[in-house]
PDB file of C-alpha atoms in Angstrom:
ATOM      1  CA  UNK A   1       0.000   0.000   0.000  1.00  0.00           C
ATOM      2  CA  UNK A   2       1.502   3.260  -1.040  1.00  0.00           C
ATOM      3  CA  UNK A   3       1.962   5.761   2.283  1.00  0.00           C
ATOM      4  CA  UNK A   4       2.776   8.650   0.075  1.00  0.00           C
ATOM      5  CA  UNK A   5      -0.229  11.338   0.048  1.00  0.00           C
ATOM      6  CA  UNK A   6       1.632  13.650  -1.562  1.00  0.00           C
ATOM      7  CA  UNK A   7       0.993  12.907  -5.049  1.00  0.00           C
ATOM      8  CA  UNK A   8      -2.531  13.034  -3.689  1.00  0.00           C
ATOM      9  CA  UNK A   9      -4.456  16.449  -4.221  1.00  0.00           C
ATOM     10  CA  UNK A  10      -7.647  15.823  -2.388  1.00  0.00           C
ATOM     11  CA  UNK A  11      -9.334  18.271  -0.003  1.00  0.00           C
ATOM     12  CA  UNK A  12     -11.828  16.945   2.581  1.00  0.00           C
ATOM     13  CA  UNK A  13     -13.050  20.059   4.171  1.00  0.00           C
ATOM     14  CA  UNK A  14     -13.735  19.955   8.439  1.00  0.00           C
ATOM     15  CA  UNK A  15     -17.085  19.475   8.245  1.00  0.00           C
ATOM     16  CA  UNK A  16     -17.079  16.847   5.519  1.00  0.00           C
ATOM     17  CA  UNK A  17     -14.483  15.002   7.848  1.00  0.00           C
ATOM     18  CA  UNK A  18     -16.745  15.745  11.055  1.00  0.00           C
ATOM     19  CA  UNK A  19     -19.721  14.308   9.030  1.00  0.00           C
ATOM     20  CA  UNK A  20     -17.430  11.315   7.478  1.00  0.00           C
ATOM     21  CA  UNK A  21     -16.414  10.377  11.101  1.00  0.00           C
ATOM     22  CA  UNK A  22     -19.858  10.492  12.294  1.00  0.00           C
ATOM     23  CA  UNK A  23     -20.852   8.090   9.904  1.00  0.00           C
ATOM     24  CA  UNK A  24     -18.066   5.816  10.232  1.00  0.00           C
ATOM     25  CA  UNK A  25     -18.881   5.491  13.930  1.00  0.00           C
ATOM     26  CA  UNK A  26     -22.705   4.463  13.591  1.00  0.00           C
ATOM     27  CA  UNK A  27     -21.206   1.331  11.083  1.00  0.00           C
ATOM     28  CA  UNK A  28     -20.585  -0.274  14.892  1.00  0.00           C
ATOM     29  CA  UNK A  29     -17.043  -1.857  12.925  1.00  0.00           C
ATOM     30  CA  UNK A  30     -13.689  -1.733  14.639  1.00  0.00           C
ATOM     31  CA  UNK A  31     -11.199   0.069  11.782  1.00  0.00           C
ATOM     32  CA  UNK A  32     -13.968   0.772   9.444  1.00  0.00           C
ATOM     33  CA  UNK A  33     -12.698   3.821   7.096  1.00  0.00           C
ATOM     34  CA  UNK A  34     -13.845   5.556   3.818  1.00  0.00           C
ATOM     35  CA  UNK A  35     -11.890   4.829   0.229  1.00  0.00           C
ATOM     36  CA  UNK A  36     -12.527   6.781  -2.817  1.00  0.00           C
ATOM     37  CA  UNK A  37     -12.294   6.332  -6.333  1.00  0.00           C
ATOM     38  CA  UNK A  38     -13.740   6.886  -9.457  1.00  0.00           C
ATOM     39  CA  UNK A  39     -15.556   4.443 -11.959  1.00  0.00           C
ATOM     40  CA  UNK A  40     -15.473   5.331 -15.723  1.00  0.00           C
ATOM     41  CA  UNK A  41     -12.428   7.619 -14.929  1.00  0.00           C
ATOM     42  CA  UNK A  42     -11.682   9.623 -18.085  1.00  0.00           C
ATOM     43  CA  UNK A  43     -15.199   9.362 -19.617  1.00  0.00           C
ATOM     44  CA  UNK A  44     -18.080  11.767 -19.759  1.00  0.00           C
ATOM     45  CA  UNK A  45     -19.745   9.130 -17.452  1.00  0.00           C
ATOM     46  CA  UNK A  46     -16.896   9.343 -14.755  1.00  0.00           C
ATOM     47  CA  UNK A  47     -18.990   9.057 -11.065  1.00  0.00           C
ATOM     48  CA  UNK A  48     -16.485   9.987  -8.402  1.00  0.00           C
ATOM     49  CA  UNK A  49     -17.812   7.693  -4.970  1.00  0.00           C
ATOM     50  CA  UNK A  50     -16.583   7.485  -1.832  1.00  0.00           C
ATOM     51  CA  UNK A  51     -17.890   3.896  -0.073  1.00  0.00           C
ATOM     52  CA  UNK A  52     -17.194   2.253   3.686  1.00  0.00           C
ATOM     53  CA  UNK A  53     -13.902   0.367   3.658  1.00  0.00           C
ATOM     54  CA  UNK A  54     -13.867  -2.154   6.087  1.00  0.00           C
ATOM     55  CA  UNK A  55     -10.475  -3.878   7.394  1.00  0.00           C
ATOM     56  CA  UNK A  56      -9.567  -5.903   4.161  1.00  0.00           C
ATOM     57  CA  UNK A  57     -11.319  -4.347   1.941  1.00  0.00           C
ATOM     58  CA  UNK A  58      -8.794  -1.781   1.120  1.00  0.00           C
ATOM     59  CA  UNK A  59      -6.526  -2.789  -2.128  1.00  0.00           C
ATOM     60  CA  UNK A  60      -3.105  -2.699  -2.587  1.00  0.00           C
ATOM     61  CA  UNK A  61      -2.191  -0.254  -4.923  1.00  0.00           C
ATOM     62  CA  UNK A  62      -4.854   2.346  -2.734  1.00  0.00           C
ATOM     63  CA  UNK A  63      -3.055   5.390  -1.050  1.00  0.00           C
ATOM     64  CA  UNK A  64      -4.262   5.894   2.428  1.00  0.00           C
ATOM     65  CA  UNK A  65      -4.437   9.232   3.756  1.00  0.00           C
ATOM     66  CA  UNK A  66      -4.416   9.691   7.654  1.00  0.00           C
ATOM     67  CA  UNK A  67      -7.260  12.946   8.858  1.00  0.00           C
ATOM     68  CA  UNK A  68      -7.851  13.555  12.330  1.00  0.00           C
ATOM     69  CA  UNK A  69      -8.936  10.246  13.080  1.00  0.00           C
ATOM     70  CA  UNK A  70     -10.878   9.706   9.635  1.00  0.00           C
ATOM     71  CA  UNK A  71      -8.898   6.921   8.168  1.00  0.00           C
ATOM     72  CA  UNK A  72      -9.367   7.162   3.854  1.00  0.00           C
ATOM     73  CA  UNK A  73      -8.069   5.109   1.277  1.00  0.00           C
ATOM     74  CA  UNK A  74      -8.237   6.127  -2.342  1.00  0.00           C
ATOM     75  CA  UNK A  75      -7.687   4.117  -5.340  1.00  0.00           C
ATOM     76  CA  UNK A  76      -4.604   3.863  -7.445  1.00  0.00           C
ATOM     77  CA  UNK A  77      -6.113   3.659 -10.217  1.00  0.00           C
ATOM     78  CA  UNK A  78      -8.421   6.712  -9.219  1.00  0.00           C
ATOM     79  CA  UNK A  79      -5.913   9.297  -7.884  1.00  0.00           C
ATOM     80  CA  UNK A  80      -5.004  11.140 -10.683  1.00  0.00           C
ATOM     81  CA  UNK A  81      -8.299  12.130 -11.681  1.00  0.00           C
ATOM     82  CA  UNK A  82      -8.794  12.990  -8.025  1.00  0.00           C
ATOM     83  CA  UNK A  83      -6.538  16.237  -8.839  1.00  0.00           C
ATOM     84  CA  UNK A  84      -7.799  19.081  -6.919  1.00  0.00           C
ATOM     85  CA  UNK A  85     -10.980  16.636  -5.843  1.00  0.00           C
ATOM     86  CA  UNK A  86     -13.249  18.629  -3.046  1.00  0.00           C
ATOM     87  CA  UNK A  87     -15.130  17.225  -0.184  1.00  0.00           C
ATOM     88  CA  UNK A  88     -17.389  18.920   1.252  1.00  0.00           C
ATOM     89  CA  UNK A  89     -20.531  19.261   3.960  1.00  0.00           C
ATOM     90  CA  UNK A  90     -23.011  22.142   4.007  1.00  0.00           C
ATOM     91  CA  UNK A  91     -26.387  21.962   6.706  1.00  0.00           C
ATOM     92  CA  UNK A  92     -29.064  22.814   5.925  1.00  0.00           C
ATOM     93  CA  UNK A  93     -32.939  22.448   7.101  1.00  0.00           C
ATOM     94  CA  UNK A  94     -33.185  19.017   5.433  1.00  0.00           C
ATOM     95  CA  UNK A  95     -30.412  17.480   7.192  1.00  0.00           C
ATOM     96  CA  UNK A  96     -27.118  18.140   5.213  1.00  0.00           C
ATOM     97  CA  UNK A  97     -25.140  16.681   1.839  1.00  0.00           C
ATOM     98  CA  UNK A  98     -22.233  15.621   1.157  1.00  0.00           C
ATOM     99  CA  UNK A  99     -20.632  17.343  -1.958  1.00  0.00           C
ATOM    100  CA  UNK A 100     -17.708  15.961  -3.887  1.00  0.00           C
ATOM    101  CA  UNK A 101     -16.404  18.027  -6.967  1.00  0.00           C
ATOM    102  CA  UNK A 102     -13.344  16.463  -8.946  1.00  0.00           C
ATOM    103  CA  UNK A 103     -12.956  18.634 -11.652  1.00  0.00           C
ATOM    104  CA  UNK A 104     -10.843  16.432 -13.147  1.00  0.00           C
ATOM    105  CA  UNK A 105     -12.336  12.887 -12.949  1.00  0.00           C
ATOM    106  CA  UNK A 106     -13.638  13.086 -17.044  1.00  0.00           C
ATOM    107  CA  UNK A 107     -10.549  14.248 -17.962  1.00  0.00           C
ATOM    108  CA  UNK A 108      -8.449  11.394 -19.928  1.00  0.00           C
ATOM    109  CA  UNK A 109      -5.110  11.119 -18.406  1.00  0.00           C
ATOM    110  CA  UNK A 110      -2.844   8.374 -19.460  1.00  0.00           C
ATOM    111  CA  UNK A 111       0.647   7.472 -18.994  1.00  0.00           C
ATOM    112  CA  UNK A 112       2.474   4.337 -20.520  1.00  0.00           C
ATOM    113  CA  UNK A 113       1.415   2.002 -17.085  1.00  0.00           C
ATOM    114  CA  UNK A 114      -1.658   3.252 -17.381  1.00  0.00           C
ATOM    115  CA  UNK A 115      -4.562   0.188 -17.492  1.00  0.00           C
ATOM    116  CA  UNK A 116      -5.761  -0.875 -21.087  1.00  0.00           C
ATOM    117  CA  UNK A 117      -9.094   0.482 -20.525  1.00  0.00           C
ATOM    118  CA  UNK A 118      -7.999   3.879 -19.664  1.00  0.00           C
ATOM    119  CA  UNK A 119      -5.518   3.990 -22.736  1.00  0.00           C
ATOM    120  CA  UNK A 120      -8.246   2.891 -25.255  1.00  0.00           C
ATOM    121  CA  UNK A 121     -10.532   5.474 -23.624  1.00  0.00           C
ATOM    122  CA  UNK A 122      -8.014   8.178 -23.522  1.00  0.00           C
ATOM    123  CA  UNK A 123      -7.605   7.206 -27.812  1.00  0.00           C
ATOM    124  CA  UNK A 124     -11.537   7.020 -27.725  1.00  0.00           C
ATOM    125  CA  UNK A 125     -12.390  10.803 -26.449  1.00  0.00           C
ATOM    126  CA  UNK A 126      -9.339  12.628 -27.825  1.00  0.00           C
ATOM    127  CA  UNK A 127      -9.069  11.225 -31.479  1.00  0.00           C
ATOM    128  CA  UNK A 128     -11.867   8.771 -32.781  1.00  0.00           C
ATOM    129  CA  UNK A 129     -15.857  10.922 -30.600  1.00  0.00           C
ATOM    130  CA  UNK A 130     -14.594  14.178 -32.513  1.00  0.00           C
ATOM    131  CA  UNK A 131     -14.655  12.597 -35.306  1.00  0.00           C
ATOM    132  CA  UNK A 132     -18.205  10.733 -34.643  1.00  0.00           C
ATOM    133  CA  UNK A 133     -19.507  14.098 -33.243  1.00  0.00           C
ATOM    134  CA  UNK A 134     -20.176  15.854 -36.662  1.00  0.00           C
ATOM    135  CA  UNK A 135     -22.118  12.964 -37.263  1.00  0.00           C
ATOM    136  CA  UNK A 136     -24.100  13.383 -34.118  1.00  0.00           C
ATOM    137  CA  UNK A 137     -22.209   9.646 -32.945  1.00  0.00           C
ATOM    138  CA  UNK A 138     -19.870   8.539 -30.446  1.00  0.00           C
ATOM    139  CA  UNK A 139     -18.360   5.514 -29.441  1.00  0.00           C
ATOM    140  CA  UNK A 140     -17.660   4.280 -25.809  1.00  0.00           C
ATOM    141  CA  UNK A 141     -15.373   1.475 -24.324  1.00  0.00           C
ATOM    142  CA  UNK A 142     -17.938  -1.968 -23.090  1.00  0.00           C
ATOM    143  CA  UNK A 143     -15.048  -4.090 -22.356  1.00  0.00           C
ATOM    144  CA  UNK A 144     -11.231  -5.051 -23.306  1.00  0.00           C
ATOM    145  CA  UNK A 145     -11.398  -9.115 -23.906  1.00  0.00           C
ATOM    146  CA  UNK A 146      -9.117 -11.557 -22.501  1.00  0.00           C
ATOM    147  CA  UNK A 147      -8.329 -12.329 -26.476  1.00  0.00           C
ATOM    148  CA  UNK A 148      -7.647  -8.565 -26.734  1.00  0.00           C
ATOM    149  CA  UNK A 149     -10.954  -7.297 -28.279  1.00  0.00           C
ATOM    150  CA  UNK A 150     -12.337  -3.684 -27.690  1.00  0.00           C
ATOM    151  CA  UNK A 151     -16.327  -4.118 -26.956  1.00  0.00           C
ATOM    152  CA  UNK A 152     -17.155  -1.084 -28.160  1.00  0.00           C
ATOM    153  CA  UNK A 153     -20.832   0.657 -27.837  1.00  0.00           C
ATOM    154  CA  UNK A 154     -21.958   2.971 -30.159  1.00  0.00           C
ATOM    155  CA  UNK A 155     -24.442   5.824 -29.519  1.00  0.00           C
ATOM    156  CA  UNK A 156     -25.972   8.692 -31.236  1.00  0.00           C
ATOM    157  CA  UNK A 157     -26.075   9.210 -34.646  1.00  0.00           C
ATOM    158  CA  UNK A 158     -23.959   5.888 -35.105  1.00  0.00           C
ATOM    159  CA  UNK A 159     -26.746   3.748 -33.886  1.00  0.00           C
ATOM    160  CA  UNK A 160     -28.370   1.694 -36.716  1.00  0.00           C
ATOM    161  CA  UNK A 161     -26.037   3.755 -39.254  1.00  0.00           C
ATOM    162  CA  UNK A 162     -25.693   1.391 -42.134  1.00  0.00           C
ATOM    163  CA  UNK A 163     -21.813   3.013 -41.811  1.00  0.00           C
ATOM    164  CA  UNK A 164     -21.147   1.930 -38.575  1.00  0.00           C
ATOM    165  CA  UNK A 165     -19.757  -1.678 -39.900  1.00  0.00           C
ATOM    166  CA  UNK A 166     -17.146   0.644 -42.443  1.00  0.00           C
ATOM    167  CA  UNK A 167     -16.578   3.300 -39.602  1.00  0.00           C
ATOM    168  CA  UNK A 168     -16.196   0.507 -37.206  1.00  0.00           C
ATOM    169  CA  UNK A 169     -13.956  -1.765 -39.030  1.00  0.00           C
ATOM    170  CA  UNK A 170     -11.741   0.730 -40.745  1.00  0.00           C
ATOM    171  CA  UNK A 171     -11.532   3.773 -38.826  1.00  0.00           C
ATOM    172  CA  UNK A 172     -11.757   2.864 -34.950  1.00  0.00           C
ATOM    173  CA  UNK A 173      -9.977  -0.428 -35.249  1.00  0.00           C
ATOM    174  CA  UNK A 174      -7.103   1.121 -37.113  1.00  0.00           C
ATOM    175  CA  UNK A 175      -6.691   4.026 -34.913  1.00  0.00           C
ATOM    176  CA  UNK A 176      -7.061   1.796 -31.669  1.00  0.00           C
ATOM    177  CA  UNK A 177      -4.672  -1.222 -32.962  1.00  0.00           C
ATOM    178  CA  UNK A 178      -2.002   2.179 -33.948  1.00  0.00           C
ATOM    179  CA  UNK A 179      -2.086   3.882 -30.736  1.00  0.00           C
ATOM    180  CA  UNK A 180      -2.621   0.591 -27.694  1.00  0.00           C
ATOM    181  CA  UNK A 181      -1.017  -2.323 -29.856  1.00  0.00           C
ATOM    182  CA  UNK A 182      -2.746  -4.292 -27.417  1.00  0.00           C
ATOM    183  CA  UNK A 183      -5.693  -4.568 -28.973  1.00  0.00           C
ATOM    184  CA  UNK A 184      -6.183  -6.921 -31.497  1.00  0.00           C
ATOM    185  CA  UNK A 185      -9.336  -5.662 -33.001  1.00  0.00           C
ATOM    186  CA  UNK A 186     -12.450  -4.312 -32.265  1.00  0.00           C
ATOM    187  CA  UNK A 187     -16.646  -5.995 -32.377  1.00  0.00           C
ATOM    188  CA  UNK A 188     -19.495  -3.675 -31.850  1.00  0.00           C
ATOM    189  CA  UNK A 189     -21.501  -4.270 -28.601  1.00  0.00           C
ATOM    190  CA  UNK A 190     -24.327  -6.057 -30.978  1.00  0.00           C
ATOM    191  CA  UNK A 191     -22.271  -8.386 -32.070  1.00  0.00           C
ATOM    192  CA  UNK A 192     -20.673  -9.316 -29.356  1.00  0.00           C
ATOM    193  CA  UNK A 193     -22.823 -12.437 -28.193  1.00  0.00           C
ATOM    194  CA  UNK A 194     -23.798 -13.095 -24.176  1.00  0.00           C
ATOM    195  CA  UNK A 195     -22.785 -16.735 -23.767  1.00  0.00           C
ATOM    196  CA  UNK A 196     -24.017 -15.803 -20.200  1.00  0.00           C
ATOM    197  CA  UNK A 197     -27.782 -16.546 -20.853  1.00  0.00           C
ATOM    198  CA  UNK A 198     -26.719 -20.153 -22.908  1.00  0.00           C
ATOM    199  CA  UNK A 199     -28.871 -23.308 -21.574  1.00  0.00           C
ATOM    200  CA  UNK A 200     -26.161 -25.316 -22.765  1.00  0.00           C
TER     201      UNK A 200
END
């Protein structure tokens, strides 16, 4: 577990950590702390969450930040789009909320250890959706295969475009396969069959 906040830039204001601490007491669990992170970093649909960590439940590549007595863990994976992240609490008559800004959690940041995901995303929302935006389209990451397949979903003006096979097939796969070598090629969500729901 990395012990080195300083690459962290997260603010959790007094009364977020006064509210946080609260909480964490009421869980009646001995070492119970928060962890943030955010799911679909680098996307338009990036959530940024902060959930109950129990003891073991923290990972290993999470950064764990000591506050007063509020013990928080925040993923690895997460903490550069927690740059200049904001907790906060406000009262009010209804009770309170909790407030998190991270201006940065959409914003595709990649490195060469980045994860595949993030890199295909990063190719995704800087070179291939402009593109797909004139068109009223965009594309978004599903999955990366074991076999090294981007499950990509297309949206917009690309749904049901009798182009999508040609865009598919020649533009995104060529762009992905140049920039993450990774991948090995790329099937449209459609295609990509659910052996999930098989009765055999």
């Amino acid at each position: 577990m990395s012990q080195q906040p300083a690459e962290l830039n997260v603010t959790i204001t007094e009364p977020a950590r006064e509210y946080l601490r609260e909480l964490l007491e009421k869980q009646d669990c001995e070492g119970i702390a928060i962890r943030m992170f955010v799911s679909n970093p680098g996307t338009p649909n990036a959530e940024t969450c902060i959930a109950y960590c129990r003891p073991g439940e923290e990972q290993e590549d999470d950064v764990v930040m000591e506050l007063d007595g509020l013990k928080a863990y925040f993923e690895g994976r997460s903490v550069p789009y927690l740059d200049e992240a904001k907790v906060d609490y406000s009262s009010d008559k209804m009770g309170g909320q909790l407030t998190i800004r991270a201006p940065n959690s959409r914003m595709p940041k990649i490195t060469d250890d980045s994860p595949i995901e993030d890199r295909i995303n990063y190719v995704l929302y800087n070179d291939i959706n402009p593109g797909l935006a004139a068109h009223g389209g965009q594309v978004s990451l599903v999955e990366f295969t074991e076999d090294g397949y981007a499950v990509l979903q297309f949206g917009g003006g690309c749904q049901g475009c009798g182009m999508v096979d040609m865009t598919l097939k020649e533009g995104v796969e060529k762009t992905l396969k140049e920039k993450v070598p990774e991948v090995t090629g790329v099937k449209d969500v459609t295609d990509h069959t659910d052996k999930s729901q098989a009765y055999y």
